[in-house]
GROMACS .gro file of N, CA and C in nm:
model
  291
    1MET      N    1   0.084  -0.117   0.000
    1MET     CA    2   0.000   0.000   0.000
    1MET      C    3   0.089   0.124   0.000
    2SER      N    4   0.059   0.219  -0.084
    2SER     CA    5   0.145   0.337  -0.094
    2SER      C    6   0.122   0.433   0.022
    3LYS      N    7   0.219   0.518   0.042
    3LYS     CA    8   0.214   0.618   0.149
    3LYS      C    9   0.087   0.701   0.138
    4THR      N   10   0.025   0.729   0.248
    4THR     CA   11  -0.099   0.805   0.266
    4THR      C   12  -0.224   0.731   0.222
    5MET      N   13  -0.211   0.616   0.161
    5MET     CA   14  -0.331   0.540   0.126
    5MET      C   15  -0.391   0.473   0.249
    6LEU      N   16  -0.307   0.428   0.340
    6LEU     CA   17  -0.358   0.361   0.460
    6LEU      C   18  -0.445   0.455   0.542
    7TYR      N   19  -0.407   0.580   0.552
    7TYR     CA   20  -0.483   0.678   0.630
    7TYR      C   21  -0.630   0.680   0.587
    8TYR      N   22  -0.655   0.666   0.460
    8TYR     CA   23  -0.790   0.673   0.405
    8TYR      C   24  -0.856   0.536   0.389
    9THR      N   25  -0.790   0.433   0.436
    9THR     CA   26  -0.843   0.297   0.426
    9THR      C   27  -0.915   0.261   0.555
   10PRO      N   28  -1.040   0.218   0.546
   10PRO     CA   29  -1.114   0.182   0.667
   10PRO      C   30  -1.049   0.064   0.739
   11PRO      N   31  -1.057   0.064   0.872
   11PRO     CA   32  -1.008  -0.050   0.949
   11PRO      C   33  -1.112  -0.162   0.945
   12THR      N   34  -1.092  -0.265   1.025
   12THR     CA   35  -1.195  -0.369   1.035
   12THR      C   36  -1.320  -0.308   1.096
   13GLU      N   37  -1.432  -0.369   1.070
   13GLU     CA   38  -1.558  -0.320   1.127
   13GLU      C   39  -1.554  -0.324   1.280
   14GLU      N   40  -1.492  -0.425   1.334
   14GLU     CA   41  -1.480  -0.438   1.480
   14GLU      C   42  -1.401  -0.321   1.538
   15GLN      N   43  -1.290  -0.286   1.476
   15GLN     CA   44  -1.208  -0.174   1.524
   15GLN      C   45  -1.285  -0.042   1.512
   16PHE      N   46  -1.355  -0.025   1.402
   16PHE     CA   47  -1.432   0.098   1.382
   16PHE      C   48  -1.539   0.112   1.489
   17LYS      N   49  -1.613   0.005   1.513
   17LYS     CA   50  -1.720   0.009   1.614
   17LYS      C   51  -1.664   0.035   1.753
   18GLU      N   52  -1.551  -0.027   1.784
   18GLU     CA   53  -1.489  -0.006   1.915
   18GLU      C   54  -1.449   0.141   1.933
   19LEU      N   55  -1.380   0.196   1.835
   19LEU     CA   56  -1.336   0.335   1.845
   19LEU      C   57  -1.455   0.429   1.855
   20LYS      N   58  -1.556   0.405   1.777
   20LYS     CA   59  -1.676   0.488   1.778
   20LYS      C   60  -1.744   0.485   1.915
   21GLU      N   61  -1.759   0.366   1.970
   21GLU     CA   62  -1.822   0.350   2.101
   21GLU      C   63  -1.742   0.422   2.210
   22LYS      N   64  -1.611   0.405   2.209
   22LYS     CA   65  -1.526   0.467   2.311
   22LYS      C   66  -1.521   0.619   2.293
   23ALA      N   67  -1.519   0.666   2.170
   23ALA     CA   68  -1.518   0.811   2.145
   23ALA      C   69  -1.647   0.874   2.196
   24ILE      N   70  -1.759   0.812   2.166
   24ILE     CA   71  -1.888   0.864   2.215
   24ILE      C   72  -1.889   0.862   2.368
   25GLY      N   73  -1.836   0.756   2.426
   25GLY     CA   74  -1.828   0.747   2.572
   25GLY      C   75  -1.749   0.861   2.633
   26ILE      N   76  -1.639   0.897   2.571
   26ILE     CA   77  -1.557   1.009   2.622
   26ILE      C   78  -1.633   1.140   2.607
   27TRP      N   79  -1.694   1.162   2.490
   27TRP     CA   80  -1.770   1.286   2.473
   27TRP      C   81  -1.880   1.298   2.577
   28ASN      N   82  -1.943   1.188   2.609
   28ASN     CA   83  -2.055   1.191   2.704
   28ASN      C   84  -2.012   1.218   2.848
   29THR      N   85  -1.883   1.224   2.875
   29THR     CA   86  -1.838   1.259   3.010
   29THR      C   87  -1.833   1.410   3.030
   30TYR      N   88  -1.850   1.485   2.923
   30TYR     CA   89  -1.841   1.631   2.931
   30TYR      C   90  -1.977   1.695   2.954
   31ASP      N   91  -1.974   1.816   3.007
   31ASP     CA   92  -2.094   1.896   3.030
   31ASP      C   93  -2.155   1.935   2.895
   32ASN      N   94  -2.283   1.914   2.883
   32ASN     CA   95  -2.352   1.943   2.757
   32ASN      C   96  -2.436   2.070   2.765
   33GLU      N   97  -2.403   2.156   2.858
   33GLU     CA   98  -2.483   2.276   2.881
   33GLU      C   99  -2.506   2.358   2.754
   34CYS      N  100  -2.406   2.371   2.672
   34CYS     CA  101  -2.418   2.451   2.550
   34CYS      C  102  -2.438   2.366   2.425
   35GLY      N  103  -2.464   2.238   2.442
   35GLY     CA  104  -2.488   2.150   2.329
   35GLY      C  105  -2.363   2.098   2.261
   36TYR      N  106  -2.247   2.123   2.322
   36TYR     CA  107  -2.120   2.082   2.262
   36TYR      C  108  -2.112   1.931   2.247
   37VAL      N  109  -2.153   1.859   2.350
   37VAL     CA  110  -2.149   1.712   2.345
   37VAL      C  111  -2.243   1.661   2.237
   38ASP      N  112  -2.364   1.715   2.233
   38ASP     CA  113  -2.460   1.673   2.130
   38ASP      C  114  -2.404   1.696   1.990
   39GLU      N  115  -2.335   1.808   1.972
   39GLU     CA  116  -2.276   1.838   1.842
   39GLU      C  117  -2.171   1.734   1.804
   40LYS      N  118  -2.080   1.705   1.896
   40LYS     CA  119  -1.973   1.610   1.868
   40LYS      C  120  -2.027   1.468   1.847
   41VAL      N  121  -2.114   1.424   1.936
   41VAL     CA  122  -2.172   1.290   1.923
   41VAL      C  123  -2.255   1.281   1.796
   42GLY      N  124  -2.327   1.387   1.765
   42GLY     CA  125  -2.408   1.390   1.644
   42GLY      C  126  -2.327   1.375   1.517
   43ARG      N  127  -2.204   1.423   1.521
   43ARG     CA  128  -2.117   1.412   1.403
   43ARG      C  129  -2.068   1.269   1.379
   44ILE      N  130  -2.059   1.190   1.486
   44ILE     CA  131  -2.001   1.056   1.468
   44ILE      C  132  -2.098   0.940   1.487
   45LYS      N  133  -2.212   0.963   1.548
   45LYS     CA  134  -2.299   0.849   1.582
   45LYS      C  135  -2.347   0.771   1.461
   46ASP      N  136  -2.366   0.836   1.349
   46ASP     CA  137  -2.419   0.768   1.231
   46ASP      C  138  -2.319   0.752   1.118
   47ILE      N  139  -2.192   0.788   1.141
   47ILE     CA  140  -2.096   0.774   1.030
   47ILE      C  141  -2.065   0.627   1.005
   48LYS      N  142  -2.032   0.600   0.885
   48LYS     CA  143  -2.003   0.464   0.840
   48LYS      C  144  -1.853   0.441   0.834
   49ASN      N  145  -1.816   0.316   0.826
   49ASN     CA  146  -1.676   0.277   0.818
   49ASN      C  147  -1.627   0.287   0.674
   50ILE      N  148  -1.613   0.410   0.629
   50ILE     CA  149  -1.564   0.437   0.493
   50ILE      C  150  -1.456   0.544   0.498
   51ASN      N  151  -1.373   0.546   0.397
   51ASN     CA  152  -1.268   0.647   0.381
   51ASN      C  153  -1.192   0.670   0.511
   52ASP      N  154  -1.179   0.796   0.552
   52ASP     CA  155  -1.101   0.828   0.672
   52ASP      C  156  -1.188   0.858   0.794
   53ASN      N  157  -1.310   0.806   0.797
   53ASN     CA  158  -1.398   0.831   0.912
   53ASN      C  159  -1.338   0.780   1.043
   54PHE      N  160  -1.261   0.674   1.036
   54PHE     CA  161  -1.194   0.620   1.155
   54PHE      C  162  -1.102   0.727   1.214
   55MET      N  163  -1.023   0.789   1.130
   55MET     CA  164  -0.930   0.891   1.176
   55MET      C  165  -1.000   1.023   1.208
   56TYR      N  166  -1.111   1.048   1.143
   56TYR     CA  167  -1.192   1.167   1.173
   56TYR      C  168  -1.232   1.168   1.319
   57MET      N  169  -1.272   1.052   1.371
   57MET     CA  170  -1.312   1.043   1.512
   57MET      C  171  -1.195   1.073   1.604
   58VAL      N  172  -1.078   1.026   1.568
   58VAL     CA  173  -0.958   1.051   1.649
   58VAL      C  174  -0.923   1.199   1.646
   59ALA      N  175  -0.930   1.258   1.528
   59ALA     CA  176  -0.889   1.398   1.509
   59ALA      C  177  -0.979   1.497   1.582
   60MET      N  178  -1.096   1.454   1.623
   60MET     CA  179  -1.187   1.542   1.697
   60MET      C  180  -1.135   1.572   1.838
   61PHE      N  181  -1.041   1.494   1.885
   61PHE     CA  182  -0.991   1.508   2.022
   61PHE      C  183  -0.858   1.582   2.028
   62ASP      N  184  -0.840   1.658   2.136
   62ASP     CA  185  -0.709   1.717   2.164
   62ASP      C  186  -0.616   1.606   2.213
   63ILE      N  187  -0.490   1.639   2.235
   63ILE     CA  188  -0.390   1.538   2.270
   63ILE      C  189  -0.424   1.467   2.400
   64ASP      N  190  -0.477   1.539   2.499
   64ASP     CA  191  -0.510   1.476   2.626
   64ASP      C  192  -0.622   1.374   2.611
   65ASN      N  193  -0.722   1.408   2.532
   65ASN     CA  194  -0.830   1.313   2.509
   65ASN      C  195  -0.789   1.201   2.415
   66GLN      N  196  -0.692   1.226   2.327
   66GLN     CA  197  -0.638   1.117   2.247
   66GLN      C  198  -0.567   1.017   2.337
   67LYS      N  199  -0.497   1.067   2.438
   67LYS     CA  200  -0.432   0.976   2.535
   67LYS      C  201  -0.537   0.893   2.607
   68LEU      N  202  -0.645   0.958   2.647
   68LEU     CA  203  -0.753   0.886   2.715
   68LEU      C  204  -0.814   0.782   2.622
   69LEU      N  205  -0.842   0.821   2.499
   69LEU     CA  206  -0.898   0.727   2.401
   69LEU      C  207  -0.804   0.609   2.380
   70SER      N  208  -0.677   0.637   2.368
   70SER     CA  209  -0.577   0.532   2.350
   70SER      C  210  -0.579   0.432   2.466
   71SER      N  211  -0.606   0.481   2.584
   71SER     CA  212  -0.603   0.395   2.703
   71SER      C  213  -0.725   0.305   2.717
   72VAL      N  214  -0.831   0.332   2.640
   72VAL     CA  215  -0.954   0.253   2.656
   72VAL      C  216  -0.986   0.167   2.534
   73ILE      N  217  -0.900   0.167   2.434
   73ILE     CA  218  -0.923   0.082   2.317
   73ILE      C  219  -0.825  -0.036   2.318
   74SER      N  220  -0.858  -0.137   2.242
   74SER     CA  221  -0.774  -0.257   2.237
   74SER      C  222  -0.641  -0.228   2.169
   75GLU      N  223  -0.547  -0.317   2.191
   75GLU     CA  224  -0.415  -0.302   2.130
   75GLU      C  225  -0.424  -0.302   1.977
   76ASP      N  226  -0.509  -0.388   1.920
   76ASP     CA  227  -0.524  -0.393   1.775
   76ASP      C  228  -0.577  -0.261   1.719
   77THR      N  229  -0.676  -0.205   1.785
   77THR     CA  230  -0.734  -0.078   1.739
   77THR      C  231  -0.633   0.034   1.756
   78ARG      N  232  -0.562   0.034   1.867
   78ARG     CA  233  -0.458   0.134   1.892
   78ARG      C  234  -0.352   0.129   1.781
   79LEU      N  235  -0.310   0.009   1.743
   79LEU     CA  236  -0.210  -0.007   1.637
   79LEU      C  237  -0.264   0.044   1.503
   80SER      N  238  -0.392   0.018   1.476
   80SER     CA  239  -0.452   0.067   1.351
   80SER      C  240  -0.451   0.219   1.344
   81VAL      N  241  -0.480   0.283   1.457
   81VAL     CA  242  -0.476   0.430   1.462
   81VAL      C  243  -0.332   0.476   1.441
   82ARG      N  244  -0.240   0.417   1.515
   82ARG     CA  245  -0.099   0.457   1.507
   82ARG      C  246  -0.045   0.446   1.364
   83GLU      N  247  -0.070   0.334   1.299
   83GLU     CA  248  -0.021   0.312   1.163
   83GLU      C  249  -0.076   0.418   1.068
   84ARG      N  250  -0.203   0.452   1.085
   84ARG     CA  251  -0.265   0.552   0.999
   84ARG      C  252  -0.210   0.692   1.027
   85MET      N  253  -0.182   0.721   1.153
   85MET     CA  254  -0.123   0.851   1.186
   85MET      C  255   0.016   0.865   1.123
   86ILE      N  256   0.095   0.760   1.133
   86ILE     CA  257   0.228   0.761   1.071
   86ILE      C  258   0.215   0.778   0.921
   87ASP      N  259   0.124   0.703   0.860
   87ASP     CA  260   0.103   0.709   0.716
   87ASP      C  261   0.057   0.849   0.673
   88GLY      N  262  -0.020   0.914   0.758
   88GLY     CA  263  -0.070   1.047   0.728
   88GLY      C  264   0.031   1.158   0.750
   89GLY      N  265   0.149   1.122   0.803
   89GLY     CA  266   0.255   1.220   0.819
   89GLY      C  267   0.272   1.277   0.958
   90GLN      N  268   0.198   1.225   1.055
   90GLN     CA  269   0.213   1.273   1.193
   90GLN      C  270   0.350   1.230   1.247
   91PRO      N  271   0.428   1.322   1.301
   91PRO     CA  272   0.557   1.284   1.360
   91PRO      C  273   0.536   1.183   1.474
   92GLU      N  274   0.615   1.079   1.476
   92GLU     CA  275   0.594   0.972   1.573
   92GLU      C  276   0.601   1.019   1.717
   93PHE      N  277   0.681   1.121   1.746
   93PHE     CA  278   0.691   1.167   1.884
   93PHE      C  279   0.562   1.235   1.933
   94LEU      N  280   0.472   1.267   1.841
   94LEU     CA  281   0.344   1.328   1.878
   94LEU      C  282   0.230   1.226   1.883
   95ILE      N  283   0.259   1.102   1.853
   95ILE     CA  284   0.155   0.999   1.849
   95ILE      C  285   0.144   0.932   1.985
   96VAL      N  286   0.025   0.931   2.040
   96VAL     CA  287   0.003   0.872   2.173
   96VAL      C  288  -0.061   0.734   2.164
   97PHE      N  289  -0.077   0.684   2.046
   97PHE     CA  290  -0.139   0.552   2.026
   97PHE      C  291  -0.032   0.446   2.007
   0.00000   0.00000   0.00000
């Protein structure tokens, strides 16, 4: 697979569902007073496992929440995120997965 193609390649359905579930779980820990949580969850709850939607969910988080997300997903899913971040050009020292 050529460079940057992996970033846009969907992971397994199992990995996608796991990441989606955990991402929604993290968003739901925040105060929704201004509708921020509803907005974020609304963006990902119905997305499909196509193109770069897997990485879209990761990119919604700041580095601290990416660390949290990394800590609650399986090793296989974490590796899938990491490989795609590297493929997308993220410097490895900034990758928390």
